[in-house]
Amino acid sequence: NAGVTQTPKFQVLKTGQSMTLQCAQDMNHEYMSWYRQDPGMGLRLIHYSVGAGITDQGEVPNGYNVSRSTTEDFPLRLLSAAPSQTSVYFCASSRLDRSYEQYFGPGTRLTVT
Amino acid sequence: AQTVTQSQPEMSVQEAETVTLSCTYDTSESDYYLFWYKQPPSRQMILVIRQEAYKQQNATENRFSVNFQKAAKSFSLKISDSQLGDAAMYFCAYRSAKGSNYKLTFGKGTLLTVNP
């Protein structure tokens, strides 16, 4: 049972490049989400999904796309990277039970130059 | 929209002593859940403790306990017998108990240093 996995762990992009951050979970969780963590800002929700085929925006969705074709995977796409997207990105999953904790992946540190 | 405020950007404690981290939140809802997460230097987010708003009894997990004051919208974390491994960033988080929104709203965090 690997929990929540994220790849890559580190990435450097040039402005304008695109990339996909991968997230997978093996706990059969319905709910998955992406956060970004910036110094002094806590974690802010980018996008989330309550099941395969269902996604919605969080509080900072601009510049990011997501899709959920399977229960296990929830990739985050940066279409045209900007320096403002330099951050640490966390994927999390949980059951559709609000008392249930969210399990977090190890994070991806992204630098956009 | 709900907001979570952690007014102490940094705290320090001596090993074996007790420390309390503060958290306040703003909501118009009566039913919700509150969480404390720990983020050590490894960056991994780890759940420390959770509290259901409908429960009057404060949650405890070994050396970790909370002081939940619903009317004051306060949710502080007490760490007893502090250990070097407790050094980390601590985040308070809020989650609604109703509706279609399952998101966690986080505070900005408190960096805890444990001095030997």
PDB file of C-alpha atoms in Angstrom:
ATOM      1  CA  ASN A   1       0.000   0.000   0.000  1.00  0.00           C
ATOM      2  CA  ALA A   2       1.937   3.029  -1.295  1.00  0.00           C
ATOM      3  CA  GLY A   3      -0.635   5.672  -0.253  1.00  0.00           C
ATOM      4  CA  VAL A   4      -0.396   8.849  -2.336  1.00  0.00           C
ATOM      5  CA  THR A   5       2.505   9.092  -4.758  1.00  0.00           C
ATOM      6  CA  GLN A   6       3.647  12.112  -6.738  1.00  0.00           C
ATOM      7  CA  THR A   7       6.122  12.451  -9.564  1.00  0.00           C
ATOM      8  CA  PRO A   8       8.451  14.145 -10.106  1.00  0.00           C
ATOM      9  CA  LYS A   9       9.845  15.268  -6.722  1.00  0.00           C
ATOM     10  CA  PHE A  10      11.671  18.223  -8.266  1.00  0.00           C
ATOM     11  CA  GLN A  11      11.251  20.043 -11.573  1.00  0.00           C
ATOM     12  CA  VAL A  12      12.712  23.143 -13.192  1.00  0.00           C
ATOM     13  CA  LEU A  13      10.819  24.689 -16.093  1.00  0.00           C
ATOM     14  CA  LYS A  14      11.372  27.671 -18.311  1.00  0.00           C
ATOM     15  CA  THR A  15       8.631  30.253 -18.675  1.00  0.00           C
ATOM     16  CA  GLY A  16       6.118  29.121 -21.269  1.00  0.00           C
ATOM     17  CA  GLN A  17       6.864  25.411 -21.023  1.00  0.00           C
ATOM     18  CA  SER A  18       4.151  22.947 -20.178  1.00  0.00           C
ATOM     19  CA  MET A  19       4.239  19.914 -17.932  1.00  0.00           C
ATOM     20  CA  THR A  20       2.081  17.501 -15.984  1.00  0.00           C
ATOM     21  CA  LEU A  21       2.477  16.685 -12.321  1.00  0.00           C
ATOM     22  CA  GLN A  22       1.396  13.133 -11.669  1.00  0.00           C
ATOM     23  CA  CYS A  23      -0.581  11.955  -8.638  1.00  0.00           C
ATOM     24  CA  ALA A  24      -1.805   8.461  -7.873  1.00  0.00           C
ATOM     25  CA  GLN A  25      -3.406   6.812  -4.850  1.00  0.00           C
ATOM     26  CA  ASP A  26      -4.070   3.153  -4.130  1.00  0.00           C
ATOM     27  CA  MET A  27      -6.602   3.553  -1.304  1.00  0.00           C
ATOM     28  CA  ASN A  28      -9.701   3.731  -3.538  1.00  0.00           C
ATOM     29  CA  HIS A  29     -10.431   7.248  -2.298  1.00  0.00           C
ATOM     30  CA  GLU A  30     -13.153   9.168  -4.082  1.00  0.00           C
ATOM     31  CA  TYR A  31     -11.860  12.631  -3.178  1.00  0.00           C
ATOM     32  CA  MET A  32      -8.590  13.954  -4.581  1.00  0.00           C
ATOM     33  CA  SER A  33      -7.176  17.448  -4.552  1.00  0.00           C
ATOM     34  CA  TRP A  34      -4.193  19.593  -5.466  1.00  0.00           C
ATOM     35  CA  TYR A  35      -2.702  22.277  -3.228  1.00  0.00           C
ATOM     36  CA  ARG A  36       0.142  24.676  -3.640  1.00  0.00           C
ATOM     37  CA  GLN A  37       2.272  25.800  -0.709  1.00  0.00           C
ATOM     38  CA  ASP A  38       4.065  29.125  -0.779  1.00  0.00           C
ATOM     39  CA  PRO A  39       6.116  30.657   2.046  1.00  0.00           C
ATOM     40  CA  GLY A  40       3.870  32.446   4.534  1.00  0.00           C
ATOM     41  CA  MET A  41       0.695  31.413   2.668  1.00  0.00           C
ATOM     42  CA  GLY A  42      -0.178  27.990   4.013  1.00  0.00           C
ATOM     43  CA  LEU A  43      -1.721  25.517   1.577  1.00  0.00           C
ATOM     44  CA  ARG A  44      -4.164  26.791  -1.016  1.00  0.00           C
ATOM     45  CA  LEU A  45      -6.530  24.575  -2.982  1.00  0.00           C
ATOM     46  CA  ILE A  46      -6.042  24.562  -6.761  1.00  0.00           C
ATOM     47  CA  HIS A  47      -8.516  21.924  -8.023  1.00  0.00           C
ATOM     48  CA  TYR A  48     -10.350  18.991  -6.578  1.00  0.00           C
ATOM     49  CA  SER A  49     -12.365  15.961  -7.667  1.00  0.00           C
ATOM     50  CA  VAL A  50     -15.090  13.950  -5.917  1.00  0.00           C
ATOM     51  CA  GLY A  51     -14.883  11.038  -8.335  1.00  0.00           C
ATOM     52  CA  ALA A  52     -13.876   9.909 -11.806  1.00  0.00           C
ATOM     53  CA  GLY A  53     -15.110  12.378 -14.404  1.00  0.00           C
ATOM     54  CA  ILE A  54     -15.921  15.092 -11.823  1.00  0.00           C
ATOM     55  CA  THR A  55     -13.601  18.020 -11.145  1.00  0.00           C
ATOM     56  CA  ASP A  56     -14.028  21.526  -9.815  1.00  0.00           C
ATOM     57  CA  GLN A  57     -11.991  24.628  -9.107  1.00  0.00           C
ATOM     58  CA  GLY A  58     -10.494  25.580  -5.788  1.00  0.00           C
ATOM     59  CA  GLU A  59      -9.361  29.035  -4.709  1.00  0.00           C
ATOM     60  CA  VAL A  60      -6.342  29.427  -7.053  1.00  0.00           C
ATOM     61  CA  PRO A  61      -7.191  27.534 -10.293  1.00  0.00           C
ATOM     62  CA  ASN A  62      -5.826  29.949 -12.899  1.00  0.00           C
ATOM     63  CA  GLY A  63      -3.065  28.492 -15.041  1.00  0.00           C
ATOM     64  CA  TYR A  64      -3.839  24.883 -14.099  1.00  0.00           C
ATOM     65  CA  ASN A  65      -5.967  22.129 -15.628  1.00  0.00           C
ATOM     66  CA  VAL A  66      -7.005  18.778 -14.202  1.00  0.00           C
ATOM     67  CA  SER A  67      -8.885  15.709 -15.305  1.00  0.00           C
ATOM     68  CA  ARG A  68      -9.920  12.517 -13.524  1.00  0.00           C
ATOM     69  CA  SER A  69     -10.384   9.568 -15.827  1.00  0.00           C
ATOM     70  CA  THR A  70      -9.815   6.923 -13.134  1.00  0.00           C
ATOM     71  CA  THR A  71     -10.306   6.755  -9.383  1.00  0.00           C
ATOM     72  CA  GLU A  72      -6.570   6.299  -8.868  1.00  0.00           C
ATOM     73  CA  ASP A  73      -5.054   9.142 -10.892  1.00  0.00           C
ATOM     74  CA  PHE A  74      -5.422  12.912 -10.743  1.00  0.00           C
ATOM     75  CA  PRO A  75      -2.820  14.724 -12.881  1.00  0.00           C
ATOM     76  CA  LEU A  76      -2.260  18.485 -12.714  1.00  0.00           C
ATOM     77  CA  ARG A  77      -1.307  20.245 -15.955  1.00  0.00           C
ATOM     78  CA  LEU A  78       0.513  23.521 -16.286  1.00  0.00           C
ATOM     79  CA  LEU A  79      -0.183  24.701 -19.840  1.00  0.00           C
ATOM     80  CA  SER A  80       2.240  27.634 -19.987  1.00  0.00           C
ATOM     81  CA  ALA A  81       4.410  27.899 -16.894  1.00  0.00           C
ATOM     82  CA  ALA A  82       4.957  31.292 -15.277  1.00  0.00           C
ATOM     83  CA  PRO A  83       7.408  32.309 -12.506  1.00  0.00           C
ATOM     84  CA  SER A  84       4.377  32.884 -10.234  1.00  0.00           C
ATOM     85  CA  GLN A  85       3.795  29.132 -10.354  1.00  0.00           C
ATOM     86  CA  THR A  86       7.065  28.440  -8.574  1.00  0.00           C
ATOM     87  CA  SER A  87       5.850  26.563  -5.510  1.00  0.00           C
ATOM     88  CA  VAL A  88       5.610  23.222  -3.757  1.00  0.00           C
ATOM     89  CA  TYR A  89       2.641  21.196  -4.978  1.00  0.00           C
ATOM     90  CA  PHE A  90       0.835  18.622  -2.885  1.00  0.00           C
ATOM     91  CA  CYS A  91      -1.701  16.060  -3.970  1.00  0.00           C
ATOM     92  CA  ALA A  92      -4.088  14.675  -1.343  1.00  0.00           C
ATOM     93  CA  SER A  93      -6.836  12.092  -1.208  1.00  0.00           C
ATOM     94  CA  SER A  94      -9.537  10.993   1.197  1.00  0.00           C
ATOM     95  CA  ARG A  95     -12.810   9.153   1.425  1.00  0.00           C
ATOM     96  CA  LEU A  96     -15.955  11.168   0.806  1.00  0.00           C
ATOM     97  CA  ASP A  97     -16.391  11.489   4.562  1.00  0.00           C
ATOM     98  CA  ARG A  98     -15.749  14.952   5.923  1.00  0.00           C
ATOM     99  CA  SER A  99     -14.411  13.664   9.225  1.00  0.00           C
ATOM    100  CA  TYR A 100     -11.862  11.571   7.412  1.00  0.00           C
ATOM    101  CA  GLU A 101      -8.307  12.844   7.203  1.00  0.00           C
ATOM    102  CA  GLN A 102      -6.729  13.766   3.907  1.00  0.00           C
ATOM    103  CA  TYR A 103      -3.650  11.759   3.010  1.00  0.00           C
ATOM    104  CA  PHE A 104      -0.954  13.841   1.365  1.00  0.00           C
ATOM    105  CA  GLY A 105       1.695  12.922  -1.154  1.00  0.00           C
ATOM    106  CA  PRO A 106       5.349  13.881  -0.596  1.00  0.00           C
ATOM    107  CA  GLY A 107       5.094  17.021  -2.720  1.00  0.00           C
ATOM    108  CA  THR A 108       6.722  18.324  -5.908  1.00  0.00           C
ATOM    109  CA  ARG A 109       9.004  21.332  -5.775  1.00  0.00           C
ATOM    110  CA  LEU A 110       8.581  23.271  -9.011  1.00  0.00           C
ATOM    111  CA  THR A 111      10.777  26.167 -10.070  1.00  0.00           C
ATOM    112  CA  VAL A 112       9.886  28.263 -13.112  1.00  0.00           C
ATOM    113  CA  THR A 113      12.679  30.469 -14.422  1.00  0.00           C
TER     114      THR A 113
ATOM    115  CA  ALA B   1     -16.037  31.914   3.001  1.00  0.00           C
ATOM    116  CA  GLN B   2     -14.298  30.342   5.925  1.00  0.00           C
ATOM    117  CA  THR B   3     -10.958  31.657   7.095  1.00  0.00           C
ATOM    118  CA  VAL B   4      -8.405  30.186   9.479  1.00  0.00           C
ATOM    119  CA  THR B   5      -5.934  32.356  11.365  1.00  0.00           C
ATOM    120  CA  GLN B   6      -2.779  31.268  13.135  1.00  0.00           C
ATOM    121  CA  SER B   7      -1.469  34.351  14.884  1.00  0.00           C
ATOM    122  CA  GLN B   8       1.907  32.915  15.917  1.00  0.00           C
ATOM    123  CA  PRO B   9       4.252  32.568  12.917  1.00  0.00           C
ATOM    124  CA  GLU B  10       6.915  31.030  15.173  1.00  0.00           C
ATOM    125  CA  MET B  11       7.053  29.447  18.622  1.00  0.00           C
ATOM    126  CA  SER B  12       9.780  27.782  20.614  1.00  0.00           C
ATOM    127  CA  VAL B  13       9.721  25.393  23.560  1.00  0.00           C
ATOM    128  CA  GLN B  14      12.255  23.611  25.720  1.00  0.00           C
ATOM    129  CA  GLU B  15      12.392  19.857  25.465  1.00  0.00           C
ATOM    130  CA  ALA B  16      10.011  18.206  27.992  1.00  0.00           C
ATOM    131  CA  GLU B  17       8.016  21.427  28.429  1.00  0.00           C
ATOM    132  CA  THR B  18       4.492  22.208  27.257  1.00  0.00           C
ATOM    133  CA  VAL B  19       3.565  24.546  24.419  1.00  0.00           C
ATOM    134  CA  THR B  20       0.241  25.780  23.056  1.00  0.00           C
ATOM    135  CA  LEU B  21      -0.314  26.791  19.440  1.00  0.00           C
ATOM    136  CA  SER B  22      -3.244  29.100  18.692  1.00  0.00           C
ATOM    137  CA  CYS B  23      -5.821  28.896  15.932  1.00  0.00           C
ATOM    138  CA  THR B  24      -8.986  30.874  15.342  1.00  0.00           C
ATOM    139  CA  TYR B  25     -11.446  30.489  12.499  1.00  0.00           C
ATOM    140  CA  ASP B  26     -14.340  32.350  11.048  1.00  0.00           C
ATOM    141  CA  THR B  27     -17.465  30.545   9.867  1.00  0.00           C
ATOM    142  CA  SER B  28     -21.224  30.935   9.852  1.00  0.00           C
ATOM    143  CA  GLU B  29     -21.727  27.178   9.927  1.00  0.00           C
ATOM    144  CA  SER B  30     -22.584  25.211  13.037  1.00  0.00           C
ATOM    145  CA  ASP B  31     -21.340  21.820  11.877  1.00  0.00           C
ATOM    146  CA  TYR B  32     -17.738  21.343  10.789  1.00  0.00           C
ATOM    147  CA  TYR B  33     -14.462  19.580  11.482  1.00  0.00           C
ATOM    148  CA  LEU B  34     -11.149  20.991  12.633  1.00  0.00           C
ATOM    149  CA  PHE B  35      -7.720  19.458  12.141  1.00  0.00           C
ATOM    150  CA  TRP B  36      -4.119  20.025  13.116  1.00  0.00           C
ATOM    151  CA  TYR B  37      -1.498  18.857  10.617  1.00  0.00           C
ATOM    152  CA  LYS B  38       2.247  18.649  11.204  1.00  0.00           C
ATOM    153  CA  GLN B  39       4.809  19.244   8.473  1.00  0.00           C
ATOM    154  CA  PRO B  40       8.373  18.281   9.492  1.00  0.00           C
ATOM    155  CA  PRO B  41      11.394  19.233   7.386  1.00  0.00           C
ATOM    156  CA  SER B  42      10.725  16.165   5.229  1.00  0.00           C
ATOM    157  CA  ARG B  43       7.720  18.140   3.876  1.00  0.00           C
ATOM    158  CA  GLN B  44       5.298  15.273   4.509  1.00  0.00           C
ATOM    159  CA  MET B  45       1.924  16.426   5.885  1.00  0.00           C
ATOM    160  CA  ILE B  46       0.849  14.323   8.870  1.00  0.00           C
ATOM    161  CA  LEU B  47      -2.474  14.482  10.702  1.00  0.00           C
ATOM    162  CA  VAL B  48      -1.949  15.184  14.410  1.00  0.00           C
ATOM    163  CA  ILE B  49      -5.497  15.449  15.739  1.00  0.00           C
ATOM    164  CA  ARG B  50      -9.058  16.158  14.657  1.00  0.00           C
ATOM    165  CA  GLN B  51     -12.138  17.607  16.386  1.00  0.00           C
ATOM    166  CA  GLU B  52     -15.806  17.372  15.455  1.00  0.00           C
ATOM    167  CA  ALA B  53     -17.627  20.620  16.167  1.00  0.00           C
ATOM    168  CA  TYR B  54     -20.684  18.808  17.550  1.00  0.00           C
ATOM    169  CA  LYS B  55     -18.581  17.178  20.257  1.00  0.00           C
ATOM    170  CA  GLN B  56     -18.042  19.203  23.412  1.00  0.00           C
ATOM    171  CA  GLN B  57     -15.257  16.956  24.619  1.00  0.00           C
ATOM    172  CA  ASN B  58     -11.793  18.052  23.566  1.00  0.00           C
ATOM    173  CA  ALA B  59      -9.876  15.568  21.434  1.00  0.00           C
ATOM    174  CA  THR B  60      -6.646  14.040  22.729  1.00  0.00           C
ATOM    175  CA  GLU B  61      -3.986  11.893  21.071  1.00  0.00           C
ATOM    176  CA  ASN B  62      -1.220  10.875  23.458  1.00  0.00           C
ATOM    177  CA  ARG B  63       0.815  14.038  24.175  1.00  0.00           C
ATOM    178  CA  PHE B  64      -1.368  16.172  21.891  1.00  0.00           C
ATOM    179  CA  SER B  65      -4.643  17.719  22.993  1.00  0.00           C
ATOM    180  CA  VAL B  66      -6.857  20.540  21.850  1.00  0.00           C
ATOM    181  CA  ASN B  67      -8.815  23.269  23.583  1.00  0.00           C
ATOM    182  CA  PHE B  68     -11.909  23.706  21.423  1.00  0.00           C
ATOM    183  CA  GLN B  69     -13.978  26.771  22.245  1.00  0.00           C
ATOM    184  CA  LYS B  70     -16.857  26.768  19.758  1.00  0.00           C
ATOM    185  CA  ALA B  71     -18.425  30.062  20.794  1.00  0.00           C
ATOM    186  CA  ALA B  72     -15.078  31.827  20.599  1.00  0.00           C
ATOM    187  CA  LYS B  73     -14.189  29.969  17.363  1.00  0.00           C
ATOM    188  CA  SER B  74     -10.886  28.954  18.848  1.00  0.00           C
ATOM    189  CA  PHE B  75      -9.014  25.676  18.396  1.00  0.00           C
ATOM    190  CA  SER B  76      -5.623  25.594  20.107  1.00  0.00           C
ATOM    191  CA  LEU B  77      -3.185  22.676  20.151  1.00  0.00           C
ATOM    192  CA  LYS B  78      -1.316  21.741  23.320  1.00  0.00           C
ATOM    193  CA  ILE B  79       1.814  19.635  23.063  1.00  0.00           C
ATOM    194  CA  SER B  80       2.925  18.174  26.388  1.00  0.00           C
ATOM    195  CA  ASP B  81       6.388  16.795  27.189  1.00  0.00           C
ATOM    196  CA  SER B  82       7.750  18.274  23.964  1.00  0.00           C
ATOM    197  CA  GLN B  83      10.262  16.161  22.084  1.00  0.00           C
ATOM    198  CA  LEU B  84      12.878  17.089  19.504  1.00  0.00           C
ATOM    199  CA  GLY B  85      10.818  15.233  16.903  1.00  0.00           C
ATOM    200  CA  ASP B  86       7.934  17.643  17.454  1.00  0.00           C
ATOM    201  CA  ALA B  87       9.883  20.395  15.703  1.00  0.00           C
ATOM    202  CA  ALA B  88       7.876  21.169  12.571  1.00  0.00           C
ATOM    203  CA  MET B  89       5.453  23.545  10.917  1.00  0.00           C
ATOM    204  CA  TYR B  90       1.942  23.072  12.314  1.00  0.00           C
ATOM    205  CA  PHE B  91      -1.158  23.902  10.308  1.00  0.00           C
ATOM    206  CA  CYS B  92      -4.681  24.330  11.577  1.00  0.00           C
ATOM    207  CA  ALA B  93      -7.416  23.420   9.055  1.00  0.00           C
ATOM    208  CA  TYR B  94     -11.195  23.686   8.736  1.00  0.00           C
ATOM    209  CA  ARG B  95     -13.620  21.520   6.799  1.00  0.00           C
ATOM    210  CA  SER B  96     -17.344  22.083   6.400  1.00  0.00           C
ATOM    211  CA  ALA B  97     -19.658  19.223   7.378  1.00  0.00           C
ATOM    212  CA  LYS B  98     -22.299  20.008   4.780  1.00  0.00           C
ATOM    213  CA  GLY B  99     -22.860  20.787   1.135  1.00  0.00           C
ATOM    214  CA  SER B 100     -20.780  19.864  -1.887  1.00  0.00           C
ATOM    215  CA  ASN B 101     -17.567  21.447  -0.704  1.00  0.00           C
ATOM    216  CA  TYR B 102     -15.127  18.973   0.803  1.00  0.00           C
ATOM    217  CA  LYS B 103     -12.139  21.270   0.784  1.00  0.00           C
ATOM    218  CA  LEU B 104      -9.787  21.885   3.693  1.00  0.00           C
ATOM    219  CA  THR B 105      -9.046  25.530   4.470  1.00  0.00           C
ATOM    220  CA  PHE B 106      -5.630  25.958   6.060  1.00  0.00           C
ATOM    221  CA  GLY B 107      -4.092  28.609   8.240  1.00  0.00           C
ATOM    222  CA  LYS B 108      -0.665  29.981   7.347  1.00  0.00           C
ATOM    223  CA  GLY B 109       1.118  27.803   9.863  1.00  0.00           C
ATOM    224  CA  THR B 110       3.203  28.081  13.038  1.00  0.00           C
ATOM    225  CA  LEU B 111       6.838  27.022  12.968  1.00  0.00           C
ATOM    226  CA  LEU B 112       7.672  25.209  16.214  1.00  0.00           C
ATOM    227  CA  THR B 113      11.278  24.937  17.385  1.00  0.00           C
ATOM    228  CA  VAL B 114      12.164  22.535  20.195  1.00  0.00           C
ATOM    229  CA  ASN B 115      15.306  23.430  22.121  1.00  0.00           C
ATOM    230  CA  PRO B 116      17.323  20.669  23.813  1.00  0.00           C
TER     231      PRO B 116
END
